[in-house]
Short mmCIF file of C-alpha atoms in Angstrom, two decimals:
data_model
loop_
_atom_site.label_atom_id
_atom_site.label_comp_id
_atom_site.label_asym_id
_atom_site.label_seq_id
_atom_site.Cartn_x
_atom_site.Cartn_y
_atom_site.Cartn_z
CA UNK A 1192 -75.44 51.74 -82.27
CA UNK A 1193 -76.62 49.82 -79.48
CA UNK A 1194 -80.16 51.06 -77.25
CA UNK A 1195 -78.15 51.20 -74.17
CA UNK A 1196 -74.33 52.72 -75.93
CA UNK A 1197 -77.44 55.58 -77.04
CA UNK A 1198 -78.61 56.03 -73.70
CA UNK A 1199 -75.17 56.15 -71.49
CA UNK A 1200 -74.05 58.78 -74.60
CA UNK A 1201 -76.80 61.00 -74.46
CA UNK A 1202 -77.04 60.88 -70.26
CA UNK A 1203 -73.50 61.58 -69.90
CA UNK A 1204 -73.93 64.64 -71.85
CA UNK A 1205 -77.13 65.21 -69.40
CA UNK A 1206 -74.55 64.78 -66.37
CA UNK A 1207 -72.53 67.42 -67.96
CA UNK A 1208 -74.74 70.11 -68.33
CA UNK A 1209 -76.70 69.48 -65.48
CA UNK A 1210 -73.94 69.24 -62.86
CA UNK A 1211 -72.20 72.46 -64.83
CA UNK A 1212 -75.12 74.49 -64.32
CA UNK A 1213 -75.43 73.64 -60.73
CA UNK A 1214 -71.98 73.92 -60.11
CA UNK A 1215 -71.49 77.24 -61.56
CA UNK A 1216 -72.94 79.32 -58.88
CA UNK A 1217 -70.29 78.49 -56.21
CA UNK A 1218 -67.30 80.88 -57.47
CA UNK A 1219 -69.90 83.88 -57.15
CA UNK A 1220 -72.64 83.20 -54.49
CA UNK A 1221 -71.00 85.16 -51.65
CA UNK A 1222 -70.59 88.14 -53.99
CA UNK A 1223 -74.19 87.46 -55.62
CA UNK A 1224 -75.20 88.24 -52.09
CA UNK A 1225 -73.28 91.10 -51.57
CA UNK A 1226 -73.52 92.86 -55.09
CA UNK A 1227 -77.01 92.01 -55.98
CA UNK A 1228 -78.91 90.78 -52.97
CA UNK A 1229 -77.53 93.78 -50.81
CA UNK A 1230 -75.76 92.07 -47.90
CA UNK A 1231 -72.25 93.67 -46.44
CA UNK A 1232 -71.59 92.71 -43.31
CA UNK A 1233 -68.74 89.97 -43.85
CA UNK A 1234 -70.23 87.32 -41.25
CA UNK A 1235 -73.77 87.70 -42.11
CA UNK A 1236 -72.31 87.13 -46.30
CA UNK A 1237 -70.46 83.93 -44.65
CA UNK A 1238 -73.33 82.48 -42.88
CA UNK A 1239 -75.96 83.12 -45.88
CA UNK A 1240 -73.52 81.26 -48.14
CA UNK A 1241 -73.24 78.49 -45.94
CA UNK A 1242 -76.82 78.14 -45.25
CA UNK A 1243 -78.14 78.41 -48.87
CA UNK A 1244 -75.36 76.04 -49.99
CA UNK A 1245 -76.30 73.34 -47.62
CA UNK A 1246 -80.47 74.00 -48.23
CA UNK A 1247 -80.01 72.51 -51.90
CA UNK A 1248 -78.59 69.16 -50.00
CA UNK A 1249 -80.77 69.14 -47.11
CA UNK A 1250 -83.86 68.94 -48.74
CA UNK A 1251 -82.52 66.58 -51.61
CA UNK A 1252 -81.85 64.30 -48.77
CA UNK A 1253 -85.08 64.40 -47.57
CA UNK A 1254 -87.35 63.32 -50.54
CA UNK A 1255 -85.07 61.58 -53.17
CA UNK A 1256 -86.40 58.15 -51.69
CA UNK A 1257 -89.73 59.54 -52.71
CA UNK A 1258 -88.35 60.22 -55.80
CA UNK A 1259 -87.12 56.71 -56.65
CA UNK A 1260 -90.26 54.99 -54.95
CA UNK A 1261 -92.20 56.74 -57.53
CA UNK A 1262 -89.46 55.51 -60.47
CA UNK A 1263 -90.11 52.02 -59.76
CA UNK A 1264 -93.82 52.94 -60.18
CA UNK A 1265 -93.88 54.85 -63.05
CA UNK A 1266 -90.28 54.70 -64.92
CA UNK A 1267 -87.13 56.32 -64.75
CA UNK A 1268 -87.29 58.26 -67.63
CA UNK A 1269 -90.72 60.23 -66.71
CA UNK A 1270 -88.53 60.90 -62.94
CA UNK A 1271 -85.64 62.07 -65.02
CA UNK A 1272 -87.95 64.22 -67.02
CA UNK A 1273 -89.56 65.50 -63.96
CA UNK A 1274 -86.12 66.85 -62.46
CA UNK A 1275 -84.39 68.62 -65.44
CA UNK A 1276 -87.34 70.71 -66.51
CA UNK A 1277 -88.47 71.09 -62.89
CA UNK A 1278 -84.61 72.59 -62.32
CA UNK A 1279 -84.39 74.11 -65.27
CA UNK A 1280 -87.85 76.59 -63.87
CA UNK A 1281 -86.41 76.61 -60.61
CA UNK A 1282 -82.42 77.72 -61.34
CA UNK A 1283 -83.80 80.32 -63.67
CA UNK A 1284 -85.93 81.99 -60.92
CA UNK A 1285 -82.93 81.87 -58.91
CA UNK A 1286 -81.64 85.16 -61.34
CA UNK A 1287 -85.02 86.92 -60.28
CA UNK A 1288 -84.36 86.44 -56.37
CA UNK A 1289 -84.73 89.85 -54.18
CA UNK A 1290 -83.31 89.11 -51.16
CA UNK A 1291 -81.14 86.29 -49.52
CA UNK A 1292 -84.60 84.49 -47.78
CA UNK A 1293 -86.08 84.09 -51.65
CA UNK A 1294 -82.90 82.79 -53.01
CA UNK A 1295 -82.74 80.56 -49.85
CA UNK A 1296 -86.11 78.89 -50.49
CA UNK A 1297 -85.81 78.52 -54.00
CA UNK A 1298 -82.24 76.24 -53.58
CA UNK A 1299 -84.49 74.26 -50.89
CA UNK A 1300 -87.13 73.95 -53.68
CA UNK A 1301 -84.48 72.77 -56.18
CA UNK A 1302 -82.94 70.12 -53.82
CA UNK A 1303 -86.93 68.30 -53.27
CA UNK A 1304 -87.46 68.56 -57.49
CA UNK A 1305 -83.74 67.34 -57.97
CA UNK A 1306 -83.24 63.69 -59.06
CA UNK A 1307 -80.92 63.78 -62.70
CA UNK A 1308 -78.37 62.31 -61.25
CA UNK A 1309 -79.49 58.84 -59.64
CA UNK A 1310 -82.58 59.04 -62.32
CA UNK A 1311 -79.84 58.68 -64.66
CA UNK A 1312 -77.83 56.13 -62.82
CA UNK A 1313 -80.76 54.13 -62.22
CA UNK A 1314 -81.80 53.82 -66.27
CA UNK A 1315 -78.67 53.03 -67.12
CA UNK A 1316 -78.04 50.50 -64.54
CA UNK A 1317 -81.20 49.05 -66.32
CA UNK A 1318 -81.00 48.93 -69.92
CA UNK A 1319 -77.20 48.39 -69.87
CA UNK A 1320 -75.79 44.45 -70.48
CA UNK A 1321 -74.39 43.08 -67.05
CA UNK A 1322 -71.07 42.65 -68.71
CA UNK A 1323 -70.45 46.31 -69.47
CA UNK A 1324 -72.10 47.83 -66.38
CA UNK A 1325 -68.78 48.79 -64.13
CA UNK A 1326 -67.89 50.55 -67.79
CA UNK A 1327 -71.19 51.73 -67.77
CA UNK A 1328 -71.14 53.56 -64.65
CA UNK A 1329 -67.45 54.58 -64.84
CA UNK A 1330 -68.46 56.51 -68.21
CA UNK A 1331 -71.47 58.09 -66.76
CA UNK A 1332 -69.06 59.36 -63.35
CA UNK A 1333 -66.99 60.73 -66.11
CA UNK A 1334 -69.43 63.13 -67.38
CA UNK A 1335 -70.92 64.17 -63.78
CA UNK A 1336 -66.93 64.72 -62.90
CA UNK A 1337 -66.60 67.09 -66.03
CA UNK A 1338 -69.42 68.92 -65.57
CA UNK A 1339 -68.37 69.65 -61.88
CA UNK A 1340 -64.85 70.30 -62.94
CA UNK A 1341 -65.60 72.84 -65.58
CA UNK A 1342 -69.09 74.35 -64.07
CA UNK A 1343 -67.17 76.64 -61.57
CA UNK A 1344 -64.41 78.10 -64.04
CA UNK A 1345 -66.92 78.70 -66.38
CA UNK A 1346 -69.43 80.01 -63.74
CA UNK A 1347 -66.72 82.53 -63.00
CA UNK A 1348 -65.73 83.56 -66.35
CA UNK A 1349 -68.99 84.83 -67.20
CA UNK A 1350 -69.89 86.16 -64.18
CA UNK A 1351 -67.12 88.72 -65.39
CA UNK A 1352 -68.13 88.60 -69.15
CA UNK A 1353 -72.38 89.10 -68.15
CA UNK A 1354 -72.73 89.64 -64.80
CA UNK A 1355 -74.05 87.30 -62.00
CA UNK A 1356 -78.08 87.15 -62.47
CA UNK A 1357 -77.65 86.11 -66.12
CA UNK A 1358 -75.43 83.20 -65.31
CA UNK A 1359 -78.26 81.88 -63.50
CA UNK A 1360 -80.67 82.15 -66.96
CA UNK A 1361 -77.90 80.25 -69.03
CA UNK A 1362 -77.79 77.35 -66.18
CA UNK A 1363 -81.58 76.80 -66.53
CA UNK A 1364 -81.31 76.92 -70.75
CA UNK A 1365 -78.09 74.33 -70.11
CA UNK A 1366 -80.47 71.88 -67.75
CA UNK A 1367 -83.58 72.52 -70.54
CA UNK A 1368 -81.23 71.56 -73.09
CA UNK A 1369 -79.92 68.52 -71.31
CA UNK A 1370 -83.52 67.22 -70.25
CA UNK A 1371 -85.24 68.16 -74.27
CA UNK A 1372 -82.01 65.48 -75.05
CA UNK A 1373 -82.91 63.05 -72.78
CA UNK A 1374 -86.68 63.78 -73.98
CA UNK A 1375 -86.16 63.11 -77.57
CA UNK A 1376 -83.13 60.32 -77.41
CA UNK A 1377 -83.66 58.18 -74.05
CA UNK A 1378 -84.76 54.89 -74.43
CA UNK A 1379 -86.85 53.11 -71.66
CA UNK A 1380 -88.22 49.89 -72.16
CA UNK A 1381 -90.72 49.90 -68.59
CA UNK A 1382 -93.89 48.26 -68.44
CA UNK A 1383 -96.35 50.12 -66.29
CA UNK A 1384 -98.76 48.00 -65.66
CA UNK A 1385 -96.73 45.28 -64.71
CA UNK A 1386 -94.95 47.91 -62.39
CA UNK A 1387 -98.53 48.58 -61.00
CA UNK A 1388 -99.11 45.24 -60.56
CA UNK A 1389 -96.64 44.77 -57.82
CA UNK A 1390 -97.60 45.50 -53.52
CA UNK A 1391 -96.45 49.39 -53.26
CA UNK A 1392 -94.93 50.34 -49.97
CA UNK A 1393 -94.26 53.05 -48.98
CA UNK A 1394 -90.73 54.97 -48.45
CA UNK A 1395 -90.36 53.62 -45.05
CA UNK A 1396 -91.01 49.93 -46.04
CA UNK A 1397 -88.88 50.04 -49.27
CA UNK A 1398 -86.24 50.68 -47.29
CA UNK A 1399 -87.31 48.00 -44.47
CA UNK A 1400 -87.33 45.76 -47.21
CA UNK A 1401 -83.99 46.98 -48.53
CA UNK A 1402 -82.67 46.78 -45.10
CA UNK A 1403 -82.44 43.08 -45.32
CA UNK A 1404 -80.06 42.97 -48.11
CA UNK A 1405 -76.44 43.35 -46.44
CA UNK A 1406 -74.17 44.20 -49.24
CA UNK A 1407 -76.66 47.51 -49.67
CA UNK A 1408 -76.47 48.43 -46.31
CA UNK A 1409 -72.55 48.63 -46.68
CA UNK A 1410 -72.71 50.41 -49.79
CA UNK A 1411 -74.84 53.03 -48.08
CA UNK A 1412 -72.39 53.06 -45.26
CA UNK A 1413 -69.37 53.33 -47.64
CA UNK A 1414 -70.99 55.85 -50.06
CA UNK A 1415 -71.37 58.31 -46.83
CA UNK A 1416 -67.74 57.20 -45.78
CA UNK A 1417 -66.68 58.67 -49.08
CA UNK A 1418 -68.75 61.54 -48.93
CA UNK A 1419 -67.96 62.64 -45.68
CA UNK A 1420 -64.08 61.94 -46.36
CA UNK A 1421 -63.93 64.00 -49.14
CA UNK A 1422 -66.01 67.40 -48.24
CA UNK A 1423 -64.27 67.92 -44.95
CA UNK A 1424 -61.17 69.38 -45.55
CA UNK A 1425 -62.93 71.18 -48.51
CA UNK A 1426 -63.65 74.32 -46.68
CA UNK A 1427 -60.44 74.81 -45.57
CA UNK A 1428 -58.32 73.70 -48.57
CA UNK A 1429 -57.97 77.76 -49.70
CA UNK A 1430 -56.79 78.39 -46.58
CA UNK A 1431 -54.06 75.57 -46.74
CA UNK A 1432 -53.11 76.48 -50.11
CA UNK A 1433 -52.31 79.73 -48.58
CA UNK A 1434 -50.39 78.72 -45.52
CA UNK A 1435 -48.23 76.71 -48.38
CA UNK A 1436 -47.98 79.33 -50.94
CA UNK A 1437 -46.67 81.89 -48.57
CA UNK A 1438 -48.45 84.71 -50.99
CA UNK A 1439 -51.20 86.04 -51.92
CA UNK A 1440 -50.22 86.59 -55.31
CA UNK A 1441 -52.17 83.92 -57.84
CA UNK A 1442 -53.59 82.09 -54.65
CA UNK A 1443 -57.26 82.01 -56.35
CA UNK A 1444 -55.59 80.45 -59.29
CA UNK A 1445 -53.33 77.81 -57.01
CA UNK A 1446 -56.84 76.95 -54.94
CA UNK A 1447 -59.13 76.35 -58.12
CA UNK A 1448 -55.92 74.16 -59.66
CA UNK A 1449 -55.76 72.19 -56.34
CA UNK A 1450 -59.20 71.90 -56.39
CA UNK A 1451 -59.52 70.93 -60.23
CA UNK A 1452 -56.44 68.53 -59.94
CA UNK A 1453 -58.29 65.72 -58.11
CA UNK A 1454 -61.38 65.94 -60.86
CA UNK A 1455 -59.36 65.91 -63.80
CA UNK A 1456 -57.50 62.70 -62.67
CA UNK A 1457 -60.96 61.47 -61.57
CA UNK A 1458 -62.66 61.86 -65.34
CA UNK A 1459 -59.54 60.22 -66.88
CA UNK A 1460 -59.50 56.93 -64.03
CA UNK A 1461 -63.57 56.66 -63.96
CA UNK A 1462 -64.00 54.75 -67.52
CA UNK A 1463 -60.79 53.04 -66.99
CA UNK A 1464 -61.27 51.59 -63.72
CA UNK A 1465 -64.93 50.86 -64.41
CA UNK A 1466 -64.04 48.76 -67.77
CA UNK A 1467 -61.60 46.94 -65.11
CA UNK A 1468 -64.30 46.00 -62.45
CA UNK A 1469 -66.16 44.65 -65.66
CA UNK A 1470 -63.34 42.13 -65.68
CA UNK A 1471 -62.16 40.89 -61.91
CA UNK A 1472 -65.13 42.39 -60.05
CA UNK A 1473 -66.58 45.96 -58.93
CA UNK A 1474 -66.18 44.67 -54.93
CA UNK A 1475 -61.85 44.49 -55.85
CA UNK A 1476 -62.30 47.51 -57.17
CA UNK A 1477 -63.76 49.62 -54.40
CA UNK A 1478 -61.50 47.78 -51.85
CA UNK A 1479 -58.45 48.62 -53.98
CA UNK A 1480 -59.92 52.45 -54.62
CA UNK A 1481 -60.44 52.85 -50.88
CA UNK A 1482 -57.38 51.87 -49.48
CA UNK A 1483 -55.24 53.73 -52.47
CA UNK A 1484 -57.46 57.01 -51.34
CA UNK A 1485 -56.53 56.24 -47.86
CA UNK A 1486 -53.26 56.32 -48.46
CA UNK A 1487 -52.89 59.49 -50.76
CA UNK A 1488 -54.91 61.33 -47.70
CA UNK A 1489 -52.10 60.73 -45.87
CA UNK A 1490 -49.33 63.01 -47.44
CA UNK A 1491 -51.67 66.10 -47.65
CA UNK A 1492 -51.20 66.35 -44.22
CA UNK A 1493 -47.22 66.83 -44.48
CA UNK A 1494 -46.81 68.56 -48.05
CA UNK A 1495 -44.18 71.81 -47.83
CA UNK A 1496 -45.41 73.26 -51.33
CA UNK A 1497 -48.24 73.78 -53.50
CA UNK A 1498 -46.50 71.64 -56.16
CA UNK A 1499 -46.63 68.52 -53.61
CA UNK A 1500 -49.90 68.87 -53.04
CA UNK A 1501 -51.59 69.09 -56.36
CA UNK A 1502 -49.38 66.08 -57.34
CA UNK A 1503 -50.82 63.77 -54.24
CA UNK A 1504 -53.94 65.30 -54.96
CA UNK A 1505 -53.81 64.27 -58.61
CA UNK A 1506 -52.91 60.79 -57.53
CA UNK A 1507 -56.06 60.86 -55.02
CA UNK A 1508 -58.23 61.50 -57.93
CA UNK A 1509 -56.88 58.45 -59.76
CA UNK A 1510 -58.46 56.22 -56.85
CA UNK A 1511 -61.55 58.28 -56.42
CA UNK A 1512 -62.78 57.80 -59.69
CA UNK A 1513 -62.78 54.22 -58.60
CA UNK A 1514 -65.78 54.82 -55.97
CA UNK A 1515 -68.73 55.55 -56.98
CA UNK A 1516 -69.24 53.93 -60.27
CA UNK A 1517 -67.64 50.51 -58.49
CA UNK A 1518 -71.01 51.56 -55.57
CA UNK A 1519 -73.35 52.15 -58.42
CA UNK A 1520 -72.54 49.08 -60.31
CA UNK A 1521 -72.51 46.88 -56.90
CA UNK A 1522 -75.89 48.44 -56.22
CA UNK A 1523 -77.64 47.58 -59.00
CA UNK A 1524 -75.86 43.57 -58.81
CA UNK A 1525 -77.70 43.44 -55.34
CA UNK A 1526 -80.97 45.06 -55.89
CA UNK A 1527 -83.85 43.01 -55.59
CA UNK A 1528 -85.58 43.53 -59.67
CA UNK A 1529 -88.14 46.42 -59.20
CA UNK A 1530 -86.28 48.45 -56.80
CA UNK A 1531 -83.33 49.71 -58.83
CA UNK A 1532 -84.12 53.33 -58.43
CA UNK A 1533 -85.37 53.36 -54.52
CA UNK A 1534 -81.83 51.55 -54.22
CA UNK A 1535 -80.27 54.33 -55.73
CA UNK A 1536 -82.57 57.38 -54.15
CA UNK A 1537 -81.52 55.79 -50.86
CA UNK A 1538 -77.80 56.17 -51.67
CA UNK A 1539 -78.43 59.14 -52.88
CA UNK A 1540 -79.39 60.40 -49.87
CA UNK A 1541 -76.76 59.07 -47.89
CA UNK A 1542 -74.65 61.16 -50.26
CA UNK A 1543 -76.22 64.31 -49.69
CA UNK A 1544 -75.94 63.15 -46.04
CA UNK A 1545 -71.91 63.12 -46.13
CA UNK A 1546 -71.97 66.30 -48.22
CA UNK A 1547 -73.87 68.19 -45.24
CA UNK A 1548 -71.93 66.64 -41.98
CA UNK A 1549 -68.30 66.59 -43.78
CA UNK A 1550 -68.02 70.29 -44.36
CA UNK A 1551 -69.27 71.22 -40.83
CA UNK A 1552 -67.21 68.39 -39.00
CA UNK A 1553 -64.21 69.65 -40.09
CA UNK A 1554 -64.53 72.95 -40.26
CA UNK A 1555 -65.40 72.21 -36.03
CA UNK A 1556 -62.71 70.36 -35.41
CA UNK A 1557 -60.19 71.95 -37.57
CA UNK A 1558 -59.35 74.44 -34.69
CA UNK A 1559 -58.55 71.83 -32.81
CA UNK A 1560 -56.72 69.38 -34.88
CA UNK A 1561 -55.63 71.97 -37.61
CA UNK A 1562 -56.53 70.96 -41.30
CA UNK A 1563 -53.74 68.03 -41.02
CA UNK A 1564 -55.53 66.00 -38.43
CA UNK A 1565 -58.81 66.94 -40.71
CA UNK A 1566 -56.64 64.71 -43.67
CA UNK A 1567 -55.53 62.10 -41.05
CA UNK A 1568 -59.32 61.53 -39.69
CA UNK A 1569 -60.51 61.45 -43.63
CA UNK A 1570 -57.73 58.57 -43.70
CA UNK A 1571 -58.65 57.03 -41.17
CA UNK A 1572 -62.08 56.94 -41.97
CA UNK A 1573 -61.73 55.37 -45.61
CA UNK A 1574 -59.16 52.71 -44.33
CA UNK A 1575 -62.41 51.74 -41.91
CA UNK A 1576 -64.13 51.20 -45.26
CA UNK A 1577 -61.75 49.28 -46.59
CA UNK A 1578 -62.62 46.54 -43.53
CA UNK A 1579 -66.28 47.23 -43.97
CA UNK A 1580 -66.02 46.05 -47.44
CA UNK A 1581 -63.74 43.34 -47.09
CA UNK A 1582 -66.50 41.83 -44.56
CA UNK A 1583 -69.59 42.49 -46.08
CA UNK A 1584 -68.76 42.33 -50.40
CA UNK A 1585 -65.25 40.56 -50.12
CA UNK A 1586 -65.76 37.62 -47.90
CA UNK A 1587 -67.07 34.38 -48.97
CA UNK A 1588 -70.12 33.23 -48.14
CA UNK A 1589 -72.67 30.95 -49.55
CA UNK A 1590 -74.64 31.48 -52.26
CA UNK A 1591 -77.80 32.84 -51.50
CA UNK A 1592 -80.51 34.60 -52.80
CA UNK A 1593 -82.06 37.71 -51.13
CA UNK A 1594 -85.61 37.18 -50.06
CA UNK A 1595 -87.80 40.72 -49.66
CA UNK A 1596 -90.51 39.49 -46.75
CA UNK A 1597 -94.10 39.57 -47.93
CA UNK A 1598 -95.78 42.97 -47.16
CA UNK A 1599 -98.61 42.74 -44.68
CA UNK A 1600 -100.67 45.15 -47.33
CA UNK A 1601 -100.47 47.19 -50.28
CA UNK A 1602 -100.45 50.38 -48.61
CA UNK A 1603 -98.39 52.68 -50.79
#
């Protein structure tokens, strides 16, 4: 088989397990505080969750450009390396927290180690042919998709089975096992000293330097769009399924379908789509996904059952899986050689960015608007992105070659 068919196999299993275990916390935080961490006032459990949620993303924000600076340095591999063992420590001290403040700083801790996920993006981008990346980088979605799909329902059905501080143990084995894979079956072919070689800036500058590429700039913009888009209705979408259900009988089971719904169609569409951007062109692709996500946005706000809305919500997932590998792939086309993985730490960040400001903004504006008008602004704001790409990826323009200005100094 093929270095780079090895690679994408073994990483998508890595995506799996690593976005499973980090994913299967979420069905049982607010009663991990509660049962274990001995909380019980209702709004203090609601604002703990909240906060130690969003710490994981805050702090991931903050230093994954440090992460990739130091990829293009030293290799993507030794960055991936560095994450899943790093996480692996981290989750599993999670099961030993005492008290909501511990369990606080630890996710904090785990968002400035974390770095799988572009890590992975960013060697694959690398060692894969330029024919087969949108494939590529569909493929690889796939397995993140999976991993978040199935990581809460299986999060929740051993939480009954063992218990809630164990499940944190078992997600630390699943990200050791994922990164002793990588370890032993990952491929890199990175020259260090040629990497060395090279003017180091420093985080600020890379993305100075970055700053002059255009396309990048409205990936960034466009990978937030998407980001933001998607998380804010999330909060209230239990609350929805209720109004629509009329019943509280199977309503946990109706929110985690409607939920699910949208990932399942995504891990089917990601491959698919990304084999077709191979063939007419990732920037078609992501104009085509945005507008079609648009669109399905649109009839959420108007369903009168359930059924309705895990059927548009299905067909949203079809477009979504569209996105990101069509960004990824795009990314790594306009990337000036050297900086693949500060390209893809910066977007990165910008996704941890939307994941943060989605969930507040509409849970703030939501009593205003009412989760409808939260569906309506998500439209509204990927139909936006549909003109942002059509003027910066879909226009023509001369052929040109992006120039990085020389650095002043070597300052790292």
């Amino acid at each position: 088989m093929e270095r780079w068919k090895i690679n994408l196999g073994v990483l998508w299993f890595g995506q799996f397990f690593v976005l499973a275990g980090m994913t299967m916390i979420i069905p049982f935080l607010a009663l991990y505080l509660q049962q274990d961490l001995g909380l019980s006032d209702p709004h203090e459990i609601a604002v703990w969750s909240g906060i130690i949620f969003a710490g994981n993303f805050v702090t991931s924000f903050l230093f994954q450009p440090l992460w990739g600076k130091l990829a293009d340095r030293y290799g993507r591999k030794v960055m991936l390396l560095r994450s899943g063992f790093g996480m692996a420590i981290v989750m599993t001290l999670m099961g030993f927290a005492a008290s909501p403040w511990q369990l606080l700083l630890l996710r904090m801790l785990n968002g400035t180690i974390s770095g799988f996920n572009p890590a992975a993006v960013a060697l694959v981008s690398t060692t894969t042919p330029k024919q087969h990346m949108g494939f590529a980088m569909g493929t690889l979605q796939s397995g993140a998709v999976a991993g978040t799909i199935l990581g809460p329902f299986i999060g929740g059905v051993m939480a009954d089975a063992f218990g809630f501080r164990p499940i944190f143990y078992i997600t630390g084995a699943m990200i050791f096992i994922a990164t002793l894979l990588a370890l032993f079956l990952v491929r890199e072919s990175f020259d260090r000293k040629e990497a060395a070689s090279h003017p180091q800036a420093s985080v600020l500058q890379g993305f100075r330097e970055l700053s002059h590429v255009r396309p990048l700039m409205a990936l960034y913009g466009v990978t937030f769009l998407i980001q933001f888009a998607m998380l804010s209705p999330m909060p209230l979408m239990p609350l929805y399924v209720q109004e629509l259900h009329g019943t509280t009988v199977n309503l946990a089971f109706w929110a985690g379908f409607v939920g699910s719904v949208t990932g399942l169609s995504n891990l089917i569409s990601s491959p698919i789509l990304g084999r077709l951007s191979d063939r007419i062109g990732g920037e078609r692709i992501l104009a085509v996904a945005l507008l079609g996500s648009a669109i399905m946005f649109v009839p959420q706000a108007f369903v009168s059952s359930v059924w309705q809305l895990v059927a548009v919500r299905f067909a949203l997932g079809v477009f979504l899986g569209g996105l990101i590998p069509a960004v990824n792939a795009l990314i790594r086309q306009h990337t000036p050689e050297g900086m693949e993985s500060r390209a893809f730490s910066f977007n990165t960040s910008t996704l941890s960015l939307g994941n943060m400001i989605g969930p507040v903004f509409g849970g703030a504006v939501s009593g205003f608007i009412g989760i409808e008008g939260v569906f309506l602004v998500a439209a509204a704001l990927l139909l936006a992105a549909v003109f942002w790409v059509r003027g910066t990826l879909l226009r023509p323009r001369p052929n040109q070659a992006y120039s990085i200005p020389q650095r002043k100094d070597d300052r790292a």
